[in-house]
Amino acid sequence: MAFDFEQFLGKPLDWELQRCVALIPDQDWDKGPEHIAEKIEDIRAEYEAEKSAGQSREPEYEPENVTHLFRHPRSAVASVTYAAASINQSFEQFGMETAQWLNETPEFLRSLELVPANLKRIGDILANQPQNEASEQALREEIGSLNARIAQLEKELAKAKDDLELEAKPWFEKLALLRTGLAAAIGTVWTVSGDDLGPKKRCEMLAEFWEFFGGPEWECGEEKPAHKLPETELPPTTEA
């Protein structure tokens, strides 16, 4: 969601968050208030996710094994980087298209908006830390945090679907702008944490999300689904 720069100027910020904002490079400030507002929003989202991740672990959501991610770290990093960018771009577009009605992200979308911060930390671990017991544990914990965030998103979306007034909101149809980000988030969760659901359950889960966000009807069964997600290409990667 686009950051309300004017509103931000009149509100006190957490000291650590102020410090992060102060470290924004001069070349970003030179690009004007709209650009800097986007930078501040990215910083705020990542800061809030880090705060929440540091408060408690989510062991019930942590995968038992993450060694497969260290076998091809460049591919995994490319995947989470692409997904994070897709989600951020989706929210930027959603924010621009709904600015006349909304000045902040609807509560039921906050979990999805914060997913890129988890993905960034997963990518940082894989890109910068050698495989050892400590890095594997850090990765398990971060993936657990990501899985917990997706579980929270499921709960929030379930409540939103029962909200009869939501579909009457003037911005409701703009949720379709978030479909690409949503698909990227769900797909990457399966990539980094493993797919324990099985293809049918996985299809049903994604179909429910997809249709709520304005996608065409998606039938799951033994045969191929009636509609498939648009194919996207990840950046080319090579493994040593």
Short mmCIF file of C-alpha atoms in Angstrom, two decimals:
data_model
loop_
_atom_site.label_atom_id
_atom_site.label_comp_id
_atom_site.label_asym_id
_atom_site.label_seq_id
_atom_site.Cartn_x
_atom_site.Cartn_y
_atom_site.Cartn_z
CA MET A 1 0.00 0.00 0.00
CA ALA A 2 1.36 3.44 -0.83
CA PHE A 3 2.71 5.32 2.18
CA ASP A 4 0.90 8.52 3.24
CA PHE A 5 3.91 10.86 3.26
CA GLU A 6 2.06 13.93 4.55
CA GLN A 7 0.49 11.93 7.36
CA PHE A 8 3.90 10.48 8.20
CA LEU A 9 5.40 13.95 8.63
CA GLY A 10 3.00 14.77 11.45
CA LYS A 11 3.45 11.56 13.46
CA PRO A 12 6.26 10.54 15.82
CA LEU A 13 8.08 7.38 14.79
CA ASP A 14 9.79 4.66 16.73
CA TRP A 15 13.41 5.76 17.30
CA GLU A 16 14.91 2.77 15.48
CA LEU A 17 12.57 3.34 12.55
CA GLN A 18 13.61 7.01 12.45
CA ARG A 19 17.23 5.89 12.31
CA CYS A 20 16.49 3.60 9.34
CA VAL A 21 14.72 6.45 7.52
CA ALA A 22 17.66 8.77 8.19
CA LEU A 23 19.96 6.27 6.44
CA ILE A 24 18.07 6.52 3.14
CA PRO A 25 20.69 7.62 0.56
CA ASP A 26 20.68 11.21 -0.70
CA GLN A 27 20.02 10.08 -4.27
CA ASP A 28 16.67 8.67 -3.13
CA TRP A 29 15.67 11.91 -1.40
CA ASP A 30 16.54 13.78 -4.60
CA LYS A 31 13.86 11.82 -6.50
CA GLY A 32 11.01 13.59 -4.75
CA PRO A 33 8.31 12.90 -2.15
CA GLU A 34 6.52 10.10 -4.02
CA HIS A 35 9.69 8.06 -4.38
CA ILE A 36 10.77 8.66 -0.79
CA ALA A 37 7.29 7.74 0.44
CA GLU A 38 7.65 4.35 -1.24
CA LYS A 39 11.09 3.87 0.32
CA ILE A 40 9.75 4.73 3.77
CA GLU A 41 6.85 2.31 3.35
CA ASP A 42 9.25 -0.49 2.38
CA ILE A 43 11.38 0.29 5.43
CA ARG A 44 8.35 0.40 7.72
CA ALA A 45 6.97 -2.92 6.44
CA GLU A 46 10.33 -4.65 6.85
CA TYR A 47 10.86 -3.09 10.28
CA GLU A 48 7.45 -4.24 11.53
CA ALA A 49 8.03 -7.74 10.20
CA GLU A 50 11.44 -7.91 11.89
CA LYS A 51 9.94 -6.71 15.16
CA SER A 52 7.22 -9.31 15.00
CA ALA A 53 9.66 -12.05 13.99
CA GLY A 54 11.93 -11.20 16.89
CA GLN A 55 9.19 -11.38 19.48
CA SER A 56 8.52 -15.12 19.24
CA ARG A 57 9.31 -18.17 17.21
CA GLU A 58 6.68 -20.22 15.44
CA PRO A 59 8.08 -23.74 15.95
CA GLU A 60 4.88 -25.46 14.85
CA TYR A 61 5.35 -23.86 11.42
CA GLU A 62 9.06 -24.56 11.08
CA PRO A 63 10.13 -27.21 8.54
CA GLU A 64 12.13 -30.13 9.83
CA ASN A 65 14.71 -29.95 7.08
CA VAL A 66 16.05 -27.08 4.96
CA THR A 67 19.14 -28.71 3.48
CA HIS A 68 17.55 -28.82 0.01
CA LEU A 69 17.64 -25.02 -0.11
CA PHE A 70 21.40 -24.96 0.46
CA ARG A 71 21.99 -27.37 -2.43
CA HIS A 72 20.93 -24.76 -5.00
CA PRO A 73 21.00 -21.47 -3.10
CA ARG A 74 21.13 -19.22 -6.17
CA SER A 75 17.90 -20.66 -7.54
CA ALA A 76 16.21 -20.30 -4.16
CA VAL A 77 17.44 -16.72 -3.77
CA ALA A 78 16.19 -15.86 -7.27
CA SER A 79 12.80 -17.36 -6.42
CA VAL A 80 12.28 -15.45 -3.17
CA THR A 81 13.65 -12.23 -4.67
CA TYR A 82 11.26 -12.44 -7.60
CA ALA A 83 8.32 -13.23 -5.32
CA ALA A 84 9.11 -10.33 -2.97
CA ALA A 85 9.34 -7.92 -5.91
CA SER A 86 6.04 -9.21 -7.33
CA ILE A 87 4.24 -8.69 -4.04
CA ASN A 88 5.69 -5.21 -3.54
CA GLN A 89 4.78 -4.18 -7.09
CA SER A 90 1.26 -5.53 -6.66
CA PHE A 91 0.75 -3.48 -3.51
CA GLU A 92 2.22 -0.37 -5.11
CA GLN A 93 -0.27 -0.66 -7.96
CA PHE A 94 -3.12 -1.44 -5.56
CA GLY A 95 -2.17 1.60 -3.50
CA MET A 96 -2.17 3.93 -6.50
CA GLU A 97 -5.50 2.61 -7.78
CA THR A 98 -7.24 2.86 -4.39
CA ALA A 99 -5.72 6.10 -3.10
CA GLN A 100 -9.03 7.96 -3.39
CA TRP A 101 -10.67 5.53 -0.94
CA LEU A 102 -7.89 4.13 1.25
CA ASN A 103 -5.02 5.73 3.14
CA GLU A 104 -3.69 2.46 4.55
CA THR A 105 -3.72 -1.22 3.72
CA PRO A 106 -6.90 -3.05 4.77
CA GLU A 107 -6.23 -5.17 7.84
CA PHE A 108 -6.96 -8.48 6.13
CA LEU A 109 -4.17 -7.79 3.62
CA ARG A 110 -1.46 -6.82 6.10
CA SER A 111 -0.07 -10.36 6.41
CA LEU A 112 0.42 -10.57 2.65
CA GLU A 113 2.00 -7.11 2.54
CA LEU A 114 4.60 -8.17 5.12
CA VAL A 115 5.61 -11.38 3.34
CA PRO A 116 8.42 -9.69 1.31
CA ALA A 117 10.31 -8.92 4.52
CA ASN A 118 10.34 -12.64 5.40
CA LEU A 119 11.40 -13.53 1.86
CA LYS A 120 14.22 -10.99 1.95
CA ARG A 121 15.62 -12.46 5.16
CA ILE A 122 15.38 -15.99 3.74
CA GLY A 123 17.28 -14.81 0.68
CA ASP A 124 19.89 -13.07 2.82
CA ILE A 125 20.55 -16.25 4.81
CA LEU A 126 20.97 -18.36 1.68
CA ALA A 127 23.08 -15.76 -0.13
CA ASN A 128 25.39 -14.73 2.68
CA GLN A 129 25.71 -17.55 5.20
CA PRO A 130 27.56 -20.85 4.73
CA GLN A 131 25.59 -23.99 5.46
CA ASN A 132 26.05 -25.02 9.06
CA GLU A 133 23.92 -25.78 12.10
CA ALA A 134 23.39 -22.10 12.95
CA SER A 135 22.38 -21.02 9.45
CA GLU A 136 20.04 -24.00 9.06
CA GLN A 137 18.34 -23.12 12.35
CA ALA A 138 18.05 -19.46 11.34
CA LEU A 139 16.50 -20.53 8.05
CA ARG A 140 14.05 -22.89 9.76
CA GLU A 141 12.93 -20.09 12.08
CA GLU A 142 12.50 -17.60 9.24
CA ILE A 143 10.53 -20.07 7.14
CA GLY A 144 8.43 -20.80 10.23
CA SER A 145 7.69 -17.09 10.52
CA LEU A 146 6.75 -16.98 6.83
CA ASN A 147 4.47 -20.01 7.15
CA ALA A 148 2.81 -18.48 10.22
CA ARG A 149 2.20 -15.28 8.28
CA ILE A 150 0.55 -17.22 5.46
CA ALA A 151 -1.59 -19.08 8.01
CA GLN A 152 -2.66 -15.72 9.43
CA LEU A 153 -3.47 -14.56 5.90
CA GLU A 154 -5.71 -17.61 5.47
CA LYS A 155 -7.60 -16.71 8.64
CA GLU A 156 -7.98 -13.07 7.66
CA LEU A 157 -9.21 -13.97 4.19
CA ALA A 158 -11.72 -16.43 5.65
CA LYS A 159 -13.14 -13.64 7.79
CA ALA A 160 -13.10 -11.21 4.87
CA LYS A 161 -15.09 -13.65 2.72
CA ASP A 162 -17.81 -13.68 5.38
CA ASP A 163 -17.92 -9.88 5.50
CA LEU A 164 -21.02 -9.10 3.46
CA GLU A 165 -20.19 -5.39 3.34
CA LEU A 166 -16.73 -5.88 1.88
CA GLU A 167 -17.85 -6.57 -1.69
CA ALA A 168 -19.79 -3.30 -1.63
CA LYS A 169 -16.62 -1.29 -1.02
CA PRO A 170 -15.73 0.90 -4.02
CA TRP A 171 -12.20 -0.49 -4.04
CA PHE A 172 -13.12 -4.19 -3.76
CA GLU A 173 -12.66 -4.97 -7.46
CA LYS A 174 -9.13 -3.57 -7.25
CA LEU A 175 -8.13 -6.65 -5.24
CA ALA A 176 -7.56 -8.25 -8.64
CA LEU A 177 -4.35 -6.21 -8.83
CA LEU A 178 -2.94 -8.33 -6.00
CA ARG A 179 -3.39 -11.70 -7.72
CA THR A 180 0.15 -11.84 -9.08
CA GLY A 181 1.62 -11.05 -5.69
CA LEU A 182 -0.64 -13.58 -4.00
CA ALA A 183 0.34 -16.36 -6.40
CA ALA A 184 4.03 -15.48 -5.96
CA ALA A 185 3.68 -15.65 -2.17
CA ILE A 186 1.90 -18.99 -2.07
CA GLY A 187 4.14 -20.57 -4.70
CA THR A 188 7.30 -19.49 -2.92
CA VAL A 189 6.06 -20.82 0.43
CA TRP A 190 5.79 -24.26 -1.16
CA THR A 191 9.24 -23.84 -2.68
CA VAL A 192 11.04 -22.98 0.54
CA SER A 193 9.11 -25.09 3.06
CA GLY A 194 8.30 -28.15 0.97
CA ASP A 195 4.93 -29.31 -0.26
CA ASP A 196 3.30 -31.55 2.33
CA LEU A 197 -0.24 -30.85 1.14
CA GLY A 198 -0.37 -32.86 -2.05
CA PRO A 199 -1.43 -31.49 -5.44
CA LYS A 200 -5.21 -31.61 -4.91
CA LYS A 201 -5.18 -29.82 -1.54
CA ARG A 202 -2.66 -27.32 -2.87
CA CYS A 203 -4.87 -26.60 -5.88
CA GLU A 204 -7.98 -26.15 -3.72
CA MET A 205 -6.17 -23.75 -1.40
CA LEU A 206 -4.85 -21.60 -4.24
CA ALA A 207 -8.17 -21.70 -6.09
CA GLU A 208 -9.96 -20.30 -3.04
CA PHE A 209 -7.53 -17.40 -2.79
CA TRP A 210 -7.46 -16.87 -6.56
CA GLU A 211 -11.23 -16.57 -6.90
CA PHE A 212 -11.58 -14.27 -3.87
CA PHE A 213 -9.14 -11.87 -5.53
CA GLY A 214 -11.25 -11.72 -8.67
CA GLY A 215 -9.70 -14.53 -10.67
CA PRO A 216 -11.75 -16.80 -12.96
CA GLU A 217 -13.27 -19.96 -11.54
CA TRP A 218 -10.69 -22.66 -11.01
CA GLU A 219 -11.81 -26.27 -10.75
CA CYS A 220 -9.61 -28.79 -8.98
CA GLY A 221 -9.77 -32.52 -9.60
CA GLU A 222 -7.93 -35.41 -11.08
CA GLU A 223 -7.66 -33.67 -14.43
CA LYS A 224 -5.89 -30.41 -15.16
CA PRO A 225 -7.52 -27.33 -13.57
CA ALA A 226 -9.87 -25.29 -15.73
CA HIS A 227 -7.57 -22.28 -15.42
CA LYS A 228 -3.88 -22.04 -14.76
CA LEU A 229 -1.85 -19.23 -13.29
CA PRO A 230 -0.07 -17.12 -15.89
CA GLU A 231 3.42 -18.46 -16.35
CA THR A 232 6.26 -16.24 -15.20
CA GLU A 233 9.95 -16.57 -15.84
CA LEU A 234 12.50 -16.33 -13.05
CA PRO A 235 15.84 -14.66 -13.67
CA PRO A 236 18.32 -17.15 -15.20
CA THR A 237 20.56 -18.72 -12.59
CA THR A 238 23.59 -20.94 -12.72
CA GLU A 239 24.88 -23.21 -10.02
CA ALA A 240 28.53 -23.70 -9.29
#
